[in-house]
Amino acid sequence: MLARYPINIRYPQGFRDGPTALRQLPILTPGKQQITLGDVAQVKVVSGPTMLKTENARPASWIYIDARDRDMVSVVRDLQTAINRSVTLKPGTSVAFSGQFELLEHANKKLKLMVPMTVMIIFILLYLAFRRVEEALLILMSLPFALVGGIWFLYWQGFHMSVATGTGFIALAGVAAEFGVVMLMYLRHAIEADPALQDPKTFSEERLDDALYHGAVLRVRPKAMTVAVIIAGLLPILWGTGAGSEVMSRIAAPMIGGMITAPLLSLFIIPAAYKLIALQRNKHHG
């Protein structure tokens, strides 16, 4: 049975305590002749890197950059423009940006694939729940407006777009969709509970307004409680300090801002839009 063990062999200190001693190190040639290291090499002390770094089997040198008051993507774009304009790279050399920028680019590539797939899955689930295309589209089209509060809150806090803020927006979109779905269900139940609205002959816009009003009012208190609990739970994360607080605060920020616009959207915009759908549907049946 063969085994391999790491063994380090070093000359005694007296043979390597300076350039002169190193030049006298004996070397045995293939012809069994003995020469010294100084006969075949120059031994001298020069300034150089403390260690040789490699990346993909190529020598590499790292330059660390901290961006302040700017997002990493715009900083890298400006650096790339400046390098292309004023730096001539020698053959065999290249410049690459890594770190947070590389992670953000990788995440964006994944999101370009995952977001459309997620939207399609959400639309299918909404259609299976409501059995009507226009109602499923109403929920989907309302999501961008619900995210406006998150965008404004990021601007107010001075945060830039990153993987963490993107995660917060995804979570906010889920909460906003839940708000819209529940509101739409209450509106449908309120309309279905009025027999006069089921017959095109007795259908009237006044009765429709009254049904939509009562359906929306039923959601005011539960929605206010939900928003208050979410904000109360996220504020300590936003104001927290310590390890990981910088990332967690950027996840919480979009959700806190969105908790202002998402409830307003579901309380005012969705009932108004659903009224137009109900009127168009009654006109079609009539």
PDB file of C-alpha atoms in Angstrom:
ATOM      1  CA  MET A   1       0.000   0.000   0.000  1.00  0.00           C
ATOM      2  CA  LEU A   2       1.412   3.354  -1.044  1.00  0.00           C
ATOM      3  CA  ALA A   3       1.033   6.508   1.019  1.00  0.00           C
ATOM      4  CA  ARG A   4       2.123  10.080   0.420  1.00  0.00           C
ATOM      5  CA  TYR A   5       3.334  12.389   3.176  1.00  0.00           C
ATOM      6  CA  PRO A   6       4.355  16.060   2.859  1.00  0.00           C
ATOM      7  CA  ILE A   7       8.074  16.424   3.654  1.00  0.00           C
ATOM      8  CA  ASN A   8       9.887  19.785   3.651  1.00  0.00           C
ATOM      9  CA  ILE A   9      13.703  19.736   3.452  1.00  0.00           C
ATOM     10  CA  ARG A  10      15.664  22.905   4.253  1.00  0.00           C
ATOM     11  CA  TYR A  11      19.340  23.780   4.328  1.00  0.00           C
ATOM     12  CA  PRO A  12      20.812  24.631   7.717  1.00  0.00           C
ATOM     13  CA  GLN A  13      20.652  28.325   8.612  1.00  0.00           C
ATOM     14  CA  GLY A  14      24.353  28.851   7.921  1.00  0.00           C
ATOM     15  CA  PHE A  15      23.980  27.873   4.256  1.00  0.00           C
ATOM     16  CA  ARG A  16      21.153  30.356   3.550  1.00  0.00           C
ATOM     17  CA  ASP A  17      21.680  33.360   5.794  1.00  0.00           C
ATOM     18  CA  GLY A  18      22.504  35.753   2.949  1.00  0.00           C
ATOM     19  CA  PRO A  19      23.139  36.180  -0.792  1.00  0.00           C
ATOM     20  CA  THR A  20      26.803  35.233  -0.466  1.00  0.00           C
ATOM     21  CA  ALA A  21      26.023  31.975   1.277  1.00  0.00           C
ATOM     22  CA  LEU A  22      23.323  31.154  -1.257  1.00  0.00           C
ATOM     23  CA  ARG A  23      25.750  31.666  -4.147  1.00  0.00           C
ATOM     24  CA  GLN A  24      28.007  28.986  -2.654  1.00  0.00           C
ATOM     25  CA  LEU A  25      25.306  26.308  -2.524  1.00  0.00           C
ATOM     26  CA  PRO A  26      26.589  23.205  -4.357  1.00  0.00           C
ATOM     27  CA  ILE A  27      24.717  21.844  -7.372  1.00  0.00           C
ATOM     28  CA  LEU A  28      25.388  18.465  -8.961  1.00  0.00           C
ATOM     29  CA  THR A  29      25.074  18.496 -12.753  1.00  0.00           C
ATOM     30  CA  PRO A  30      23.845  15.558 -14.863  1.00  0.00           C
ATOM     31  CA  GLY A  31      27.522  14.941 -15.779  1.00  0.00           C
ATOM     32  CA  LYS A  32      28.354  14.408 -12.093  1.00  0.00           C
ATOM     33  CA  GLN A  33      30.200  17.735 -11.930  1.00  0.00           C
ATOM     34  CA  GLN A  34      29.767  19.983  -8.920  1.00  0.00           C
ATOM     35  CA  ILE A  35      29.183  23.682  -9.431  1.00  0.00           C
ATOM     36  CA  THR A  36      27.756  26.441  -7.278  1.00  0.00           C
ATOM     37  CA  LEU A  37      24.427  28.235  -7.535  1.00  0.00           C
ATOM     38  CA  GLY A  38      26.274  31.465  -8.303  1.00  0.00           C
ATOM     39  CA  ASP A  39      27.670  29.896 -11.493  1.00  0.00           C
ATOM     40  CA  VAL A  40      24.240  29.493 -13.056  1.00  0.00           C
ATOM     41  CA  ALA A  41      22.052  32.125 -11.360  1.00  0.00           C
ATOM     42  CA  GLN A  42      22.118  35.654  -9.986  1.00  0.00           C
ATOM     43  CA  VAL A  43      21.305  35.849  -6.318  1.00  0.00           C
ATOM     44  CA  LYS A  44      20.274  39.311  -5.143  1.00  0.00           C
ATOM     45  CA  VAL A  45      17.749  41.021  -2.904  1.00  0.00           C
ATOM     46  CA  VAL A  46      15.030  43.039  -4.683  1.00  0.00           C
ATOM     47  CA  SER A  47      11.648  44.480  -3.710  1.00  0.00           C
ATOM     48  CA  GLY A  48       8.672  42.412  -4.822  1.00  0.00           C
ATOM     49  CA  PRO A  49       5.302  41.050  -3.784  1.00  0.00           C
ATOM     50  CA  THR A  50       5.137  39.107  -0.566  1.00  0.00           C
ATOM     51  CA  MET A  51       3.438  36.264  -2.430  1.00  0.00           C
ATOM     52  CA  LEU A  52       2.545  35.276  -5.972  1.00  0.00           C
ATOM     53  CA  LYS A  53      -1.207  35.253  -6.585  1.00  0.00           C
ATOM     54  CA  THR A  54      -2.792  33.356  -9.439  1.00  0.00           C
ATOM     55  CA  GLU A  55      -6.261  33.187 -10.924  1.00  0.00           C
ATOM     56  CA  ASN A  56      -7.143  30.466 -13.429  1.00  0.00           C
ATOM     57  CA  ALA A  57      -3.453  29.463 -13.564  1.00  0.00           C
ATOM     58  CA  ARG A  58      -2.435  33.030 -14.506  1.00  0.00           C
ATOM     59  CA  PRO A  59      -0.454  35.471 -12.335  1.00  0.00           C
ATOM     60  CA  ALA A  60      -2.867  38.021 -10.891  1.00  0.00           C
ATOM     61  CA  SER A  61      -2.702  41.275  -8.987  1.00  0.00           C
ATOM     62  CA  TRP A  62      -5.649  42.510  -6.921  1.00  0.00           C
ATOM     63  CA  ILE A  63      -6.784  46.109  -6.492  1.00  0.00           C
ATOM     64  CA  TYR A  64      -9.412  46.627  -3.791  1.00  0.00           C
ATOM     65  CA  ILE A  65     -12.018  49.361  -4.325  1.00  0.00           C
ATOM     66  CA  ASP A  66     -14.648  50.587  -1.859  1.00  0.00           C
ATOM     67  CA  ALA A  67     -17.523  52.529  -3.441  1.00  0.00           C
ATOM     68  CA  ARG A  68     -19.064  55.295  -1.341  1.00  0.00           C
ATOM     69  CA  ASP A  69     -22.372  57.031  -2.043  1.00  0.00           C
ATOM     70  CA  ARG A  70     -22.650  55.202  -5.376  1.00  0.00           C
ATOM     71  CA  ASP A  71     -23.875  51.837  -6.551  1.00  0.00           C
ATOM     72  CA  MET A  72     -21.286  49.278  -7.558  1.00  0.00           C
ATOM     73  CA  VAL A  73     -22.590  48.821 -11.101  1.00  0.00           C
ATOM     74  CA  SER A  74     -22.158  52.483 -12.097  1.00  0.00           C
ATOM     75  CA  VAL A  75     -18.700  52.567 -10.498  1.00  0.00           C
ATOM     76  CA  VAL A  76     -17.578  49.556 -12.518  1.00  0.00           C
ATOM     77  CA  ARG A  77     -19.033  51.030 -15.726  1.00  0.00           C
ATOM     78  CA  ASP A  78     -17.065  54.244 -15.208  1.00  0.00           C
ATOM     79  CA  LEU A  79     -13.892  52.283 -14.443  1.00  0.00           C
ATOM     80  CA  GLN A  80     -14.298  50.200 -17.578  1.00  0.00           C
ATOM     81  CA  THR A  81     -14.758  53.342 -19.668  1.00  0.00           C
ATOM     82  CA  ALA A  82     -11.674  54.985 -18.152  1.00  0.00           C
ATOM     83  CA  ILE A  83      -9.543  51.860 -18.638  1.00  0.00           C
ATOM     84  CA  ASN A  84     -10.599  51.430 -22.261  1.00  0.00           C
ATOM     85  CA  ARG A  85      -9.882  55.095 -22.958  1.00  0.00           C
ATOM     86  CA  SER A  86      -6.530  55.607 -21.216  1.00  0.00           C
ATOM     87  CA  VAL A  87      -4.910  52.196 -20.594  1.00  0.00           C
ATOM     88  CA  THR A  88      -3.206  50.059 -23.234  1.00  0.00           C
ATOM     89  CA  LEU A  89      -2.949  46.481 -22.035  1.00  0.00           C
ATOM     90  CA  LYS A  90       0.082  44.443 -22.989  1.00  0.00           C
ATOM     91  CA  PRO A  91      -0.393  41.112 -24.790  1.00  0.00           C
ATOM     92  CA  GLY A  92      -1.346  38.396 -22.338  1.00  0.00           C
ATOM     93  CA  THR A  93      -2.796  40.794 -19.753  1.00  0.00           C
ATOM     94  CA  SER A  94      -6.443  41.520 -18.992  1.00  0.00           C
ATOM     95  CA  VAL A  95      -8.632  43.349 -16.480  1.00  0.00           C
ATOM     96  CA  ALA A  96     -11.578  41.703 -14.735  1.00  0.00           C
ATOM     97  CA  PHE A  97     -13.920  42.932 -11.999  1.00  0.00           C
ATOM     98  CA  SER A  98     -14.862  40.550  -9.227  1.00  0.00           C
ATOM     99  CA  GLY A  99     -16.359  40.690  -5.742  1.00  0.00           C
ATOM    100  CA  GLN A 100     -19.778  42.234  -5.192  1.00  0.00           C
ATOM    101  CA  PHE A 101     -20.070  43.319  -8.832  1.00  0.00           C
ATOM    102  CA  GLU A 102     -19.509  39.768 -10.058  1.00  0.00           C
ATOM    103  CA  LEU A 103     -22.086  38.423  -7.616  1.00  0.00           C
ATOM    104  CA  LEU A 104     -24.590  41.068  -8.725  1.00  0.00           C
ATOM    105  CA  GLU A 105     -24.049  40.253 -12.398  1.00  0.00           C
ATOM    106  CA  HIS A 106     -24.485  36.550 -11.680  1.00  0.00           C
ATOM    107  CA  ALA A 107     -27.678  37.215  -9.729  1.00  0.00           C
ATOM    108  CA  ASN A 108     -29.059  39.427 -12.515  1.00  0.00           C
ATOM    109  CA  LYS A 109     -28.526  36.660 -15.060  1.00  0.00           C
ATOM    110  CA  LYS A 110     -30.457  34.259 -12.860  1.00  0.00           C
ATOM    111  CA  LEU A 111     -33.232  36.784 -12.255  1.00  0.00           C
ATOM    112  CA  LYS A 112     -33.663  37.348 -16.005  1.00  0.00           C
ATOM    113  CA  LEU A 113     -34.622  33.697 -16.236  1.00  0.00           C
ATOM    114  CA  MET A 114     -36.412  33.216 -12.933  1.00  0.00           C
ATOM    115  CA  VAL A 115     -38.598  36.350 -12.920  1.00  0.00           C
ATOM    116  CA  PRO A 116     -40.483  35.564 -16.174  1.00  0.00           C
ATOM    117  CA  MET A 117     -40.947  31.963 -15.065  1.00  0.00           C
ATOM    118  CA  THR A 118     -42.216  33.108 -11.669  1.00  0.00           C
ATOM    119  CA  VAL A 119     -44.635  35.601 -13.237  1.00  0.00           C
ATOM    120  CA  MET A 120     -45.976  32.893 -15.519  1.00  0.00           C
ATOM    121  CA  ILE A 121     -46.475  30.496 -12.605  1.00  0.00           C
ATOM    122  CA  ILE A 122     -48.214  33.219 -10.572  1.00  0.00           C
ATOM    123  CA  PHE A 123     -50.520  34.005 -13.495  1.00  0.00           C
ATOM    124  CA  ILE A 124     -51.443  30.330 -13.853  1.00  0.00           C
ATOM    125  CA  LEU A 125     -52.183  30.046 -10.131  1.00  0.00           C
ATOM    126  CA  LEU A 126     -54.276  33.229 -10.193  1.00  0.00           C
ATOM    127  CA  TYR A 127     -56.225  31.965 -13.169  1.00  0.00           C
ATOM    128  CA  LEU A 128     -56.869  28.652 -11.427  1.00  0.00           C
ATOM    129  CA  ALA A 129     -58.105  30.574  -8.375  1.00  0.00           C
ATOM    130  CA  PHE A 130     -60.402  33.064 -10.163  1.00  0.00           C
ATOM    131  CA  ARG A 131     -61.075  31.257 -13.466  1.00  0.00           C
ATOM    132  CA  ARG A 132     -61.023  34.615 -15.247  1.00  0.00           C
ATOM    133  CA  VAL A 133     -58.138  36.039 -17.249  1.00  0.00           C
ATOM    134  CA  GLU A 134     -58.994  39.688 -16.591  1.00  0.00           C
ATOM    135  CA  GLU A 135     -58.928  39.226 -12.819  1.00  0.00           C
ATOM    136  CA  ALA A 136     -55.594  37.410 -12.930  1.00  0.00           C
ATOM    137  CA  LEU A 137     -54.176  40.184 -15.125  1.00  0.00           C
ATOM    138  CA  LEU A 138     -55.511  42.812 -12.703  1.00  0.00           C
ATOM    139  CA  ILE A 139     -53.434  41.355  -9.871  1.00  0.00           C
ATOM    140  CA  LEU A 140     -50.306  41.070 -12.012  1.00  0.00           C
ATOM    141  CA  MET A 141     -50.597  44.588 -13.444  1.00  0.00           C
ATOM    142  CA  SER A 142     -51.060  46.058  -9.978  1.00  0.00           C
ATOM    143  CA  LEU A 143     -47.760  44.677  -8.639  1.00  0.00           C
ATOM    144  CA  PRO A 144     -45.456  47.326 -10.217  1.00  0.00           C
ATOM    145  CA  PHE A 145     -47.497  50.107  -8.600  1.00  0.00           C
ATOM    146  CA  ALA A 146     -47.189  48.391  -5.230  1.00  0.00           C
ATOM    147  CA  LEU A 147     -43.384  48.455  -5.556  1.00  0.00           C
ATOM    148  CA  VAL A 148     -43.253  52.244  -5.931  1.00  0.00           C
ATOM    149  CA  GLY A 149     -43.138  52.743  -2.169  1.00  0.00           C
ATOM    150  CA  GLY A 150     -40.138  50.445  -1.894  1.00  0.00           C
ATOM    151  CA  ILE A 151     -38.274  52.401  -4.577  1.00  0.00           C
ATOM    152  CA  TRP A 152     -38.950  55.736  -2.873  1.00  0.00           C
ATOM    153  CA  PHE A 153     -37.910  54.364   0.510  1.00  0.00           C
ATOM    154  CA  LEU A 154     -34.626  53.113  -0.938  1.00  0.00           C
ATOM    155  CA  TYR A 155     -34.005  56.584  -2.370  1.00  0.00           C
ATOM    156  CA  TRP A 156     -34.807  58.191   0.978  1.00  0.00           C
ATOM    157  CA  GLN A 157     -32.453  55.845   2.819  1.00  0.00           C
ATOM    158  CA  GLY A 158     -29.673  56.322   0.262  1.00  0.00           C
ATOM    159  CA  PHE A 159     -29.553  52.610  -0.607  1.00  0.00           C
ATOM    160  CA  HIS A 160     -28.606  51.386  -4.064  1.00  0.00           C
ATOM    161  CA  MET A 161     -29.886  48.377  -5.973  1.00  0.00           C
ATOM    162  CA  SER A 162     -28.143  45.172  -4.966  1.00  0.00           C
ATOM    163  CA  VAL A 163     -28.851  41.491  -4.490  1.00  0.00           C
ATOM    164  CA  ALA A 164     -30.172  42.247  -0.995  1.00  0.00           C
ATOM    165  CA  THR A 165     -32.608  44.952  -2.157  1.00  0.00           C
ATOM    166  CA  GLY A 166     -33.718  42.689  -5.004  1.00  0.00           C
ATOM    167  CA  THR A 167     -34.569  40.029  -2.443  1.00  0.00           C
ATOM    168  CA  GLY A 168     -36.596  42.604  -0.517  1.00  0.00           C
ATOM    169  CA  PHE A 169     -38.548  43.567  -3.637  1.00  0.00           C
ATOM    170  CA  ILE A 170     -39.337  39.917  -4.372  1.00  0.00           C
ATOM    171  CA  ALA A 171     -40.707  39.507  -0.852  1.00  0.00           C
ATOM    172  CA  LEU A 172     -42.672  42.764  -1.224  1.00  0.00           C
ATOM    173  CA  ALA A 173     -44.187  41.554  -4.499  1.00  0.00           C
ATOM    174  CA  GLY A 174     -45.398  38.422  -2.740  1.00  0.00           C
ATOM    175  CA  VAL A 175     -47.070  40.414   0.026  1.00  0.00           C
ATOM    176  CA  ALA A 176     -48.618  42.838  -2.479  1.00  0.00           C
ATOM    177  CA  ALA A 177     -49.996  39.933  -4.513  1.00  0.00           C
ATOM    178  CA  GLU A 178     -51.515  38.462  -1.355  1.00  0.00           C
ATOM    179  CA  PHE A 179     -53.158  41.814  -0.568  1.00  0.00           C
ATOM    180  CA  GLY A 180     -54.630  41.976  -4.061  1.00  0.00           C
ATOM    181  CA  VAL A 181     -55.865  38.387  -4.092  1.00  0.00           C
ATOM    182  CA  VAL A 182     -57.660  38.678  -0.750  1.00  0.00           C
ATOM    183  CA  MET A 183     -59.187  42.044  -1.698  1.00  0.00           C
ATOM    184  CA  LEU A 184     -60.423  40.659  -5.000  1.00  0.00           C
ATOM    185  CA  MET A 185     -62.020  37.706  -3.242  1.00  0.00           C
ATOM    186  CA  TYR A 186     -63.871  40.027  -0.844  1.00  0.00           C
ATOM    187  CA  LEU A 187     -65.088  42.166  -3.750  1.00  0.00           C
ATOM    188  CA  ARG A 188     -66.334  39.121  -5.635  1.00  0.00           C
ATOM    189  CA  HIS A 189     -68.158  37.793  -2.586  1.00  0.00           C
ATOM    190  CA  ALA A 190     -69.777  41.193  -1.987  1.00  0.00           C
ATOM    191  CA  ILE A 191     -71.069  41.313  -5.562  1.00  0.00           C
ATOM    192  CA  GLU A 192     -72.241  37.705  -5.495  1.00  0.00           C
ATOM    193  CA  ALA A 193     -74.094  38.357  -2.223  1.00  0.00           C
ATOM    194  CA  ASP A 194     -76.363  40.919  -3.934  1.00  0.00           C
ATOM    195  CA  PRO A 195     -78.971  39.111  -6.074  1.00  0.00           C
ATOM    196  CA  ALA A 196     -79.777  42.315  -7.969  1.00  0.00           C
ATOM    197  CA  LEU A 197     -76.257  42.405  -9.394  1.00  0.00           C
ATOM    198  CA  GLN A 198     -76.593  38.904 -10.827  1.00  0.00           C
ATOM    199  CA  ASP A 199     -79.400  39.872 -13.211  1.00  0.00           C
ATOM    200  CA  PRO A 200     -78.563  42.320 -16.033  1.00  0.00           C
ATOM    201  CA  LYS A 201     -82.099  43.706 -15.818  1.00  0.00           C
ATOM    202  CA  THR A 202     -81.747  44.775 -12.156  1.00  0.00           C
ATOM    203  CA  PHE A 203     -78.054  45.579 -12.354  1.00  0.00           C
ATOM    204  CA  SER A 204     -77.209  49.200 -11.518  1.00  0.00           C
ATOM    205  CA  GLU A 205     -73.993  51.093 -11.043  1.00  0.00           C
ATOM    206  CA  GLU A 206     -75.192  52.453  -7.687  1.00  0.00           C
ATOM    207  CA  ARG A 207     -75.716  48.960  -6.265  1.00  0.00           C
ATOM    208  CA  LEU A 208     -72.335  47.922  -7.667  1.00  0.00           C
ATOM    209  CA  ASP A 209     -70.653  50.856  -5.911  1.00  0.00           C
ATOM    210  CA  ASP A 210     -72.386  49.957  -2.668  1.00  0.00           C
ATOM    211  CA  ALA A 211     -71.293  46.299  -2.909  1.00  0.00           C
ATOM    212  CA  LEU A 212     -67.699  47.239  -3.729  1.00  0.00           C
ATOM    213  CA  TYR A 213     -67.656  49.725  -0.858  1.00  0.00           C
ATOM    214  CA  HIS A 214     -68.826  47.156   1.686  1.00  0.00           C
ATOM    215  CA  GLY A 215     -66.441  44.535   0.326  1.00  0.00           C
ATOM    216  CA  ALA A 216     -63.451  46.884   0.547  1.00  0.00           C
ATOM    217  CA  VAL A 217     -64.371  48.171   4.017  1.00  0.00           C
ATOM    218  CA  LEU A 218     -64.269  44.633   5.391  1.00  0.00           C
ATOM    219  CA  ARG A 219     -60.554  44.531   4.541  1.00  0.00           C
ATOM    220  CA  VAL A 220     -59.544  47.836   6.171  1.00  0.00           C
ATOM    221  CA  ARG A 221     -59.031  46.589   9.725  1.00  0.00           C
ATOM    222  CA  PRO A 222     -57.326  43.262   8.848  1.00  0.00           C
ATOM    223  CA  LYS A 223     -55.077  45.047   6.364  1.00  0.00           C
ATOM    224  CA  ALA A 224     -54.140  47.751   8.874  1.00  0.00           C
ATOM    225  CA  MET A 225     -53.243  45.096  11.433  1.00  0.00           C
ATOM    226  CA  THR A 226     -51.163  43.175   8.887  1.00  0.00           C
ATOM    227  CA  VAL A 227     -49.269  46.286   7.797  1.00  0.00           C
ATOM    228  CA  ALA A 228     -48.635  47.360  11.393  1.00  0.00           C
ATOM    229  CA  VAL A 229     -47.259  43.945  12.346  1.00  0.00           C
ATOM    230  CA  ILE A 230     -45.002  43.751   9.274  1.00  0.00           C
ATOM    231  CA  ILE A 231     -43.581  47.250   9.786  1.00  0.00           C
ATOM    232  CA  ALA A 232     -43.097  46.665  13.522  1.00  0.00           C
ATOM    233  CA  GLY A 233     -41.190  43.486  12.758  1.00  0.00           C
ATOM    234  CA  LEU A 234     -39.006  45.029  10.044  1.00  0.00           C
ATOM    235  CA  LEU A 235     -38.022  48.302  11.743  1.00  0.00           C
ATOM    236  CA  PRO A 236     -35.635  46.599  14.223  1.00  0.00           C
ATOM    237  CA  ILE A 237     -33.990  44.882  11.258  1.00  0.00           C
ATOM    238  CA  LEU A 238     -33.651  48.209   9.430  1.00  0.00           C
ATOM    239  CA  TRP A 239     -32.132  49.956  12.450  1.00  0.00           C
ATOM    240  CA  GLY A 240     -30.092  46.979  13.637  1.00  0.00           C
ATOM    241  CA  THR A 241     -26.316  47.005  13.967  1.00  0.00           C
ATOM    242  CA  GLY A 242     -23.735  44.271  14.071  1.00  0.00           C
ATOM    243  CA  ALA A 243     -22.649  41.484  11.771  1.00  0.00           C
ATOM    244  CA  GLY A 244     -24.922  41.138   8.736  1.00  0.00           C
ATOM    245  CA  SER A 245     -26.994  44.226   9.558  1.00  0.00           C
ATOM    246  CA  GLU A 246     -25.971  46.002   6.347  1.00  0.00           C
ATOM    247  CA  VAL A 247     -27.418  43.217   4.197  1.00  0.00           C
ATOM    248  CA  MET A 248     -30.521  42.672   6.334  1.00  0.00           C
ATOM    249  CA  SER A 249     -31.382  46.383   6.386  1.00  0.00           C
ATOM    250  CA  ARG A 250     -31.385  46.442   2.585  1.00  0.00           C
ATOM    251  CA  ILE A 251     -33.732  43.478   2.499  1.00  0.00           C
ATOM    252  CA  ALA A 252     -36.119  45.134   4.957  1.00  0.00           C
ATOM    253  CA  ALA A 253     -36.107  48.618   3.368  1.00  0.00           C
ATOM    254  CA  PRO A 254     -38.149  47.824   0.215  1.00  0.00           C
ATOM    255  CA  MET A 255     -40.747  45.963   2.262  1.00  0.00           C
ATOM    256  CA  ILE A 256     -41.181  48.843   4.718  1.00  0.00           C
ATOM    257  CA  GLY A 257     -41.673  51.354   1.904  1.00  0.00           C
ATOM    258  CA  GLY A 258     -43.966  49.006   0.027  1.00  0.00           C
ATOM    259  CA  MET A 259     -46.186  48.568   3.081  1.00  0.00           C
ATOM    260  CA  ILE A 260     -47.331  52.143   2.473  1.00  0.00           C
ATOM    261  CA  THR A 261     -48.258  51.918  -1.209  1.00  0.00           C
ATOM    262  CA  ALA A 262     -49.365  48.263  -1.412  1.00  0.00           C
ATOM    263  CA  PRO A 263     -52.307  48.649   1.035  1.00  0.00           C
ATOM    264  CA  LEU A 264     -53.388  51.896  -0.636  1.00  0.00           C
ATOM    265  CA  LEU A 265     -53.321  50.141  -3.984  1.00  0.00           C
ATOM    266  CA  SER A 266     -55.482  47.256  -2.792  1.00  0.00           C
ATOM    267  CA  LEU A 267     -57.930  49.560  -0.979  1.00  0.00           C
ATOM    268  CA  PHE A 268     -58.462  52.149  -3.724  1.00  0.00           C
ATOM    269  CA  ILE A 269     -57.066  51.112  -7.105  1.00  0.00           C
ATOM    270  CA  ILE A 270     -58.151  47.465  -7.202  1.00  0.00           C
ATOM    271  CA  PRO A 271     -61.831  48.192  -6.296  1.00  0.00           C
ATOM    272  CA  ALA A 272     -61.963  50.947  -8.928  1.00  0.00           C
ATOM    273  CA  ALA A 273     -60.401  48.702 -11.565  1.00  0.00           C
ATOM    274  CA  TYR A 274     -62.658  45.821 -10.601  1.00  0.00           C
ATOM    275  CA  LYS A 275     -65.669  48.103 -11.018  1.00  0.00           C
ATOM    276  CA  LEU A 276     -64.681  48.699 -14.641  1.00  0.00           C
ATOM    277  CA  ILE A 277     -64.340  44.953 -15.158  1.00  0.00           C
ATOM    278  CA  ALA A 278     -67.764  44.318 -13.600  1.00  0.00           C
ATOM    279  CA  LEU A 279     -69.415  47.022 -15.734  1.00  0.00           C
ATOM    280  CA  GLN A 280     -67.832  45.665 -18.895  1.00  0.00           C
ATOM    281  CA  ARG A 281     -68.884  42.134 -17.988  1.00  0.00           C
ATOM    282  CA  ASN A 282     -72.502  43.205 -17.343  1.00  0.00           C
ATOM    283  CA  LYS A 283     -72.549  45.156 -20.598  1.00  0.00           C
ATOM    284  CA  HIS A 284     -71.339  42.081 -22.447  1.00  0.00           C
ATOM    285  CA  HIS A 285     -73.976  39.834 -20.840  1.00  0.00           C
ATOM    286  CA  GLY A 286     -76.687  42.408 -21.330  1.00  0.00           C
TER     287      GLY A 286
END
